[in-house]
Short mmCIF file of C-alpha atoms in Angstrom, two decimals:
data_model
loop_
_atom_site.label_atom_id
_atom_site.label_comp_id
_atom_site.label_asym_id
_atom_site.label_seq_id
_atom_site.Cartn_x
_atom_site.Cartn_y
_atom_site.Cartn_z
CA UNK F 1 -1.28 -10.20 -16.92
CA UNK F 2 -0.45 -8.88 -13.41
CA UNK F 3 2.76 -6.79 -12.66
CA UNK F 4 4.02 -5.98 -9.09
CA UNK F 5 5.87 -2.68 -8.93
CA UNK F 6 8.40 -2.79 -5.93
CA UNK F 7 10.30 -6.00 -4.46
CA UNK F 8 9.91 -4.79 -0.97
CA UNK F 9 8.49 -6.63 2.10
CA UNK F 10 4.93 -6.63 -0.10
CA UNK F 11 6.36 -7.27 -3.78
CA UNK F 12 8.41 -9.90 -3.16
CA UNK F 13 5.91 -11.94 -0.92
CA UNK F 14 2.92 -11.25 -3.29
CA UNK F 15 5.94 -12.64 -5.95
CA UNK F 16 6.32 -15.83 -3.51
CA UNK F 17 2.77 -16.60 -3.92
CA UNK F 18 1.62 -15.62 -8.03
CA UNK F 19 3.02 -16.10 -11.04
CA UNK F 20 2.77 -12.42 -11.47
CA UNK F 21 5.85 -10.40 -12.77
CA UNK F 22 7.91 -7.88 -10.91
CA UNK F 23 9.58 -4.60 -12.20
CA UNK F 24 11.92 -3.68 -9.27
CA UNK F 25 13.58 -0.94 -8.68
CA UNK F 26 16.90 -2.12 -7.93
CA UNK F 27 17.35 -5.11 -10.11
CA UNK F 28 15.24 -3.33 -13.49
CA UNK F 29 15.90 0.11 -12.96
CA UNK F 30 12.35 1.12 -11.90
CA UNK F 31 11.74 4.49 -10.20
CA UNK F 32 8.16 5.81 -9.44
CA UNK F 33 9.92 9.23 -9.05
CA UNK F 34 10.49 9.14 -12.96
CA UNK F 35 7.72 8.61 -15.32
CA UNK F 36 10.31 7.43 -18.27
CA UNK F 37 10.70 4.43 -16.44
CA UNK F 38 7.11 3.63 -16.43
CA UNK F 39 8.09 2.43 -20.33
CA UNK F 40 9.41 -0.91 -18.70
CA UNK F 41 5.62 -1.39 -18.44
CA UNK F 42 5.71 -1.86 -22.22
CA UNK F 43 6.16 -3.90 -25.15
CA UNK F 44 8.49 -2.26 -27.52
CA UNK F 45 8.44 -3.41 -31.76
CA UNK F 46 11.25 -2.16 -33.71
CA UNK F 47 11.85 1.01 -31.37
CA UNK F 48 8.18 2.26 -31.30
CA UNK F 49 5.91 1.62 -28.12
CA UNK F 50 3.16 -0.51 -29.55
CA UNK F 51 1.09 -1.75 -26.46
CA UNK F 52 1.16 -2.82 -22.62
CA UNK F 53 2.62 -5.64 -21.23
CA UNK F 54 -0.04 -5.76 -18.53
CA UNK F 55 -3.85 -5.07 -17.80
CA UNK F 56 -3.35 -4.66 -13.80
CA UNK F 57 -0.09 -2.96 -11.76
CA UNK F 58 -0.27 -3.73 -8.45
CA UNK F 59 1.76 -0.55 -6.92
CA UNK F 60 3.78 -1.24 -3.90
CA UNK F 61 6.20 1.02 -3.99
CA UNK F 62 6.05 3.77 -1.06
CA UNK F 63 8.26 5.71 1.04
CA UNK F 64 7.05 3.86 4.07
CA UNK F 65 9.67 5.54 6.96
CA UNK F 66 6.35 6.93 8.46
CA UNK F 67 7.44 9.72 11.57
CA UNK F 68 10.76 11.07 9.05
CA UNK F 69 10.35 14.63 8.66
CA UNK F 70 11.85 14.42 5.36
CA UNK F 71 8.90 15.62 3.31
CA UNK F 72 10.40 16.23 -0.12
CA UNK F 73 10.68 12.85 -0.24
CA UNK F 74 7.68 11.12 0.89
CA UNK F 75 6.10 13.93 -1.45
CA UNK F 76 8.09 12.94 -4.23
CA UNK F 77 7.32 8.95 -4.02
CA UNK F 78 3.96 8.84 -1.98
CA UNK F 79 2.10 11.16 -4.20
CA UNK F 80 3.79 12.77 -7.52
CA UNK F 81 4.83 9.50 -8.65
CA UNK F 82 1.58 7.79 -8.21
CA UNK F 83 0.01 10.74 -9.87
CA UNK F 84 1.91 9.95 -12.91
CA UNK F 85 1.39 6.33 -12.46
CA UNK F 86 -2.29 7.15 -12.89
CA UNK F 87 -1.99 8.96 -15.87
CA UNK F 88 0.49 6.30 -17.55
CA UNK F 89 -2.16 3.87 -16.46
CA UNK F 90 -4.93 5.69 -18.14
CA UNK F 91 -3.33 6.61 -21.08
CA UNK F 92 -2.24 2.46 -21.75
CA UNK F 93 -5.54 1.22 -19.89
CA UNK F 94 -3.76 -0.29 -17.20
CA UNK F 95 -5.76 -1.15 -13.74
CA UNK F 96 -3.67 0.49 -10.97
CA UNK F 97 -4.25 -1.41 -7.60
CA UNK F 98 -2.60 1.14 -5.03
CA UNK F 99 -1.56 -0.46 -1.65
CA UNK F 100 -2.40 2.87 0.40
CA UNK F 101 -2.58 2.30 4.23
CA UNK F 102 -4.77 2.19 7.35
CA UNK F 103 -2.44 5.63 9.05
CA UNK F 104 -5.16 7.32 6.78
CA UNK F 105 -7.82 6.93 9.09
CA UNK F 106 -5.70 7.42 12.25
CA UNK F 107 -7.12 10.50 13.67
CA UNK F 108 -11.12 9.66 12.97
CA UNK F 109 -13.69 8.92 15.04
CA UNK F 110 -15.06 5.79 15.73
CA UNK F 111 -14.13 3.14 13.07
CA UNK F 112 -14.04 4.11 9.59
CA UNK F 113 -15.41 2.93 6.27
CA UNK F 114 -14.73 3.07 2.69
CA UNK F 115 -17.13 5.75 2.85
CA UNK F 116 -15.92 7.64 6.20
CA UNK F 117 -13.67 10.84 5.67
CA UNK F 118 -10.13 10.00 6.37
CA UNK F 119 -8.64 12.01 9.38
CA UNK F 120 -4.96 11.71 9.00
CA UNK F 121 -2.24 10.93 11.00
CA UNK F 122 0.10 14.03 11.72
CA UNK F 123 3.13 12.92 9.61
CA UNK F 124 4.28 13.17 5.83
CA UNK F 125 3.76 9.70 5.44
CA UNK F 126 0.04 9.71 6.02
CA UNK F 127 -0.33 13.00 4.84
CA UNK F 128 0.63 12.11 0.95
CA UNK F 129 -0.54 8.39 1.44
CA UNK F 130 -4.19 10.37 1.83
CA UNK F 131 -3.33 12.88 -1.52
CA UNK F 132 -2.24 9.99 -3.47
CA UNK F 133 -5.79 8.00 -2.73
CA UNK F 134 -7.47 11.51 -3.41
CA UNK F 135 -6.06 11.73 -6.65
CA UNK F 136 -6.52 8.12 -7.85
CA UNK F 137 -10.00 9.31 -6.78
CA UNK F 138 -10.38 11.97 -8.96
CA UNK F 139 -8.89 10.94 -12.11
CA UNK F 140 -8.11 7.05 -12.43
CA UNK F 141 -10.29 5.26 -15.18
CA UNK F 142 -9.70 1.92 -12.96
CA UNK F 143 -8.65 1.27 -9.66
CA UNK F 144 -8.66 -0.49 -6.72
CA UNK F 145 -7.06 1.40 -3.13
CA UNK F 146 -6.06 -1.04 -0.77
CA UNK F 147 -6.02 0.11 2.72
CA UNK F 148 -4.43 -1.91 5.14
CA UNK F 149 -0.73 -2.31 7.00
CA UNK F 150 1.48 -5.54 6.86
CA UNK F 151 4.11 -6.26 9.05
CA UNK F 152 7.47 -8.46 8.47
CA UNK F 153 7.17 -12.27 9.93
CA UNK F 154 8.57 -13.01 12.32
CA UNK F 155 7.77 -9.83 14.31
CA UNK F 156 11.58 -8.51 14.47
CA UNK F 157 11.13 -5.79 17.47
CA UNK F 158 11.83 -6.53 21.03
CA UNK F 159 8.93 -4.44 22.01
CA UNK F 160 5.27 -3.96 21.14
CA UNK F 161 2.93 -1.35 21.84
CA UNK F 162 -0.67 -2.90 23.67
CA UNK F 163 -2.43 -0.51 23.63
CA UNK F 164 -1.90 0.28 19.24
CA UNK F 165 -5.03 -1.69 17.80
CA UNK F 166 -5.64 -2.26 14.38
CA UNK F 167 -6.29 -4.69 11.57
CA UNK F 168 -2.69 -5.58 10.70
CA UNK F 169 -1.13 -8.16 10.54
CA UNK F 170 1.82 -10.44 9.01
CA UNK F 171 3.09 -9.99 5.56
CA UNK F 172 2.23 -13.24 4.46
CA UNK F 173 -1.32 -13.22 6.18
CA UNK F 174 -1.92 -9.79 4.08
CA UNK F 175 -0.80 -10.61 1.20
CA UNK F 176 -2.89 -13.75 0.10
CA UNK F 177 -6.26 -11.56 0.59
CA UNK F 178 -4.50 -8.45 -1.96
CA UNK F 179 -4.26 -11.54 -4.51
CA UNK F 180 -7.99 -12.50 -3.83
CA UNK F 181 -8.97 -9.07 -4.32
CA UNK F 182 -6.99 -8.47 -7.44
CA UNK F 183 -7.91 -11.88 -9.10
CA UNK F 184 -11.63 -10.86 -8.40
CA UNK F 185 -11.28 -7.07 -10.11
CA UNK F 186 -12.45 -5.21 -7.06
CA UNK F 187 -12.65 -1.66 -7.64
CA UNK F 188 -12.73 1.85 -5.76
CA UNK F 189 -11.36 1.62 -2.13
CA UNK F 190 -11.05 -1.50 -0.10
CA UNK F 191 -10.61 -1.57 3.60
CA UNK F 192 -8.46 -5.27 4.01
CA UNK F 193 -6.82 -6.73 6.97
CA UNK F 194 -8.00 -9.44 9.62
CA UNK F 195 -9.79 -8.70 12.93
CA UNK F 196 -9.16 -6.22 15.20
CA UNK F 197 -5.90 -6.67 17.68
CA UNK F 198 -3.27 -5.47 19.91
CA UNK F 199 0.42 -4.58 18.47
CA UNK F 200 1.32 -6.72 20.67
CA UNK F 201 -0.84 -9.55 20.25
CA UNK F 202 0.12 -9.98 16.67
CA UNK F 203 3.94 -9.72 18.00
CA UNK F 204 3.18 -12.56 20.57
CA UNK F 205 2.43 -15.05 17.80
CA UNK F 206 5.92 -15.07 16.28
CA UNK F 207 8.01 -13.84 19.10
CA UNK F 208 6.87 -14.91 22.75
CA UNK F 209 9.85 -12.80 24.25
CA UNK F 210 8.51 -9.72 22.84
CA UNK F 211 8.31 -6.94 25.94
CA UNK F 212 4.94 -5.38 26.28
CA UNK F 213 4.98 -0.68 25.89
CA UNK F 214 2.58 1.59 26.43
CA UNK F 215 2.16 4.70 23.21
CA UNK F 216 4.56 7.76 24.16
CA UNK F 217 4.67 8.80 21.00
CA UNK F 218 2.14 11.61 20.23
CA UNK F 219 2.26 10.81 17.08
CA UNK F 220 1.57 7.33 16.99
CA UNK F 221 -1.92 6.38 16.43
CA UNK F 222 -3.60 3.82 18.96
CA UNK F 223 -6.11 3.17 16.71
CA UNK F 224 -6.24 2.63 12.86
CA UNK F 225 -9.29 -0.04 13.36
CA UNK F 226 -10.83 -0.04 9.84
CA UNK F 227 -14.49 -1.61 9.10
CA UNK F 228 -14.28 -4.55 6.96
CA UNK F 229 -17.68 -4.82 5.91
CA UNK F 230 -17.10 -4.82 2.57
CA UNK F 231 -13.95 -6.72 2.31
CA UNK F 232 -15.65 -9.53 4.60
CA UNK F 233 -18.83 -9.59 1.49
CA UNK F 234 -16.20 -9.88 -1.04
CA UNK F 235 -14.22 -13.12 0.32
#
């Protein structure tokens, strides 16, 4: 049994899609911020917590306003709560699939791998988005990091960046391949997206009046190409 954490953008088109459950936030009470709601997770006999209701979370839950400055927050979601999600995960032996993202890689040379060390983007979001895969690293008995970016269909801006390249692309393009993945039990960190494009190429496929911007934004990456190698032997 799967369970999606977060009825977001992600959750609720992965929900579209599976029969998996979802424990949302609003409509269940669930907060990745505190660990006594993780107990929704479980199957409770006669008051006492007997066992899981699940053998995979798929976490997409994520404070995802990526250039706010507020870093108490993205601290508080991005990483502490995952790092308690990890150890509520270990101690019910629970597979956490973490959707972590492709900003990871922003600043790095060349395009990245699995195995390439992740050069951050300059913001909180990327910055705890990298400590949360770091710690799933270092003490998660089973996981899978997804790395990717998804974006709502159809593309709701009036303007796209062309020169912003990446693997990206629409929710509902991404979020078949995170349900091959799952079904399949791939573990350890997965680059996933589809091949390489412009912002505002993707944009162009779902809105044709979409204006056409250069990056002014320092802090904007114009590149967060990943190397699908290993996704592309999986599927």
């Amino acid at each position: 049994m799967v369970a999606i954490l977060g009825d977001g953008l992600l959750g609720s088109q992965l929900e579209s899609i599976t029969n998996w459950d979802v424990v949302s936030r609003k409509r269940d009470n669930f907060d990745l911020t505190d660990s006594s709601t993780f107990n929704l997770l479980l199957e409770t006999f006669d008051g006492m917590l007997q066992k899981p209701k699940y053998n995979t979370v798929v976490n997409c839950i994520a404070n995802t306003d990526t250039y706010s400055t507020d870093r108490q927050s993205h601290w508080e979601v991005n990483y502490k709560g995952v790092a308690e999600l990890v150890e509520f995960c270990n101690k019910w032996n629970i597979k956490l699939v973490h959707i972590s993202s492709d900003y990871v890689y922003a600043n790095s040379t060349g395009i990245p791998s699995e195995e390439s060390v992740p050069v951050h983007q300059e913001t909180f979001y990327a910055y705890t988005k990298l400590l949360a895969d770091g710690y799933i690293e270092l003490r998660s008995n089973d996981y899978l990091i997804i790395r990717t970016t998804h974006k709502p269909t159809p593309f709701p801006y009036s303007t796209a960046w062309i020169d912003q390249i990446g693997n990206f692309d629409y929710v509902d393009n991404i979020a078949p391949l995170i349900v091959e993945v799952v079904n399949k039990d791939v573990k350890g960190i997965l680059n996933l997206g589809t091949p390489t494009k412009s912002m505002y190429s993707l944009a162009l496929q779902t809105n044709l009046d979409v204006v056409p911007l250069l990056v002014e934004n320092k802090l904007v990456p114009t590149c967060t190409a990943m190397d699908l190698t290993k996704y592309n032997s999986i599927k």
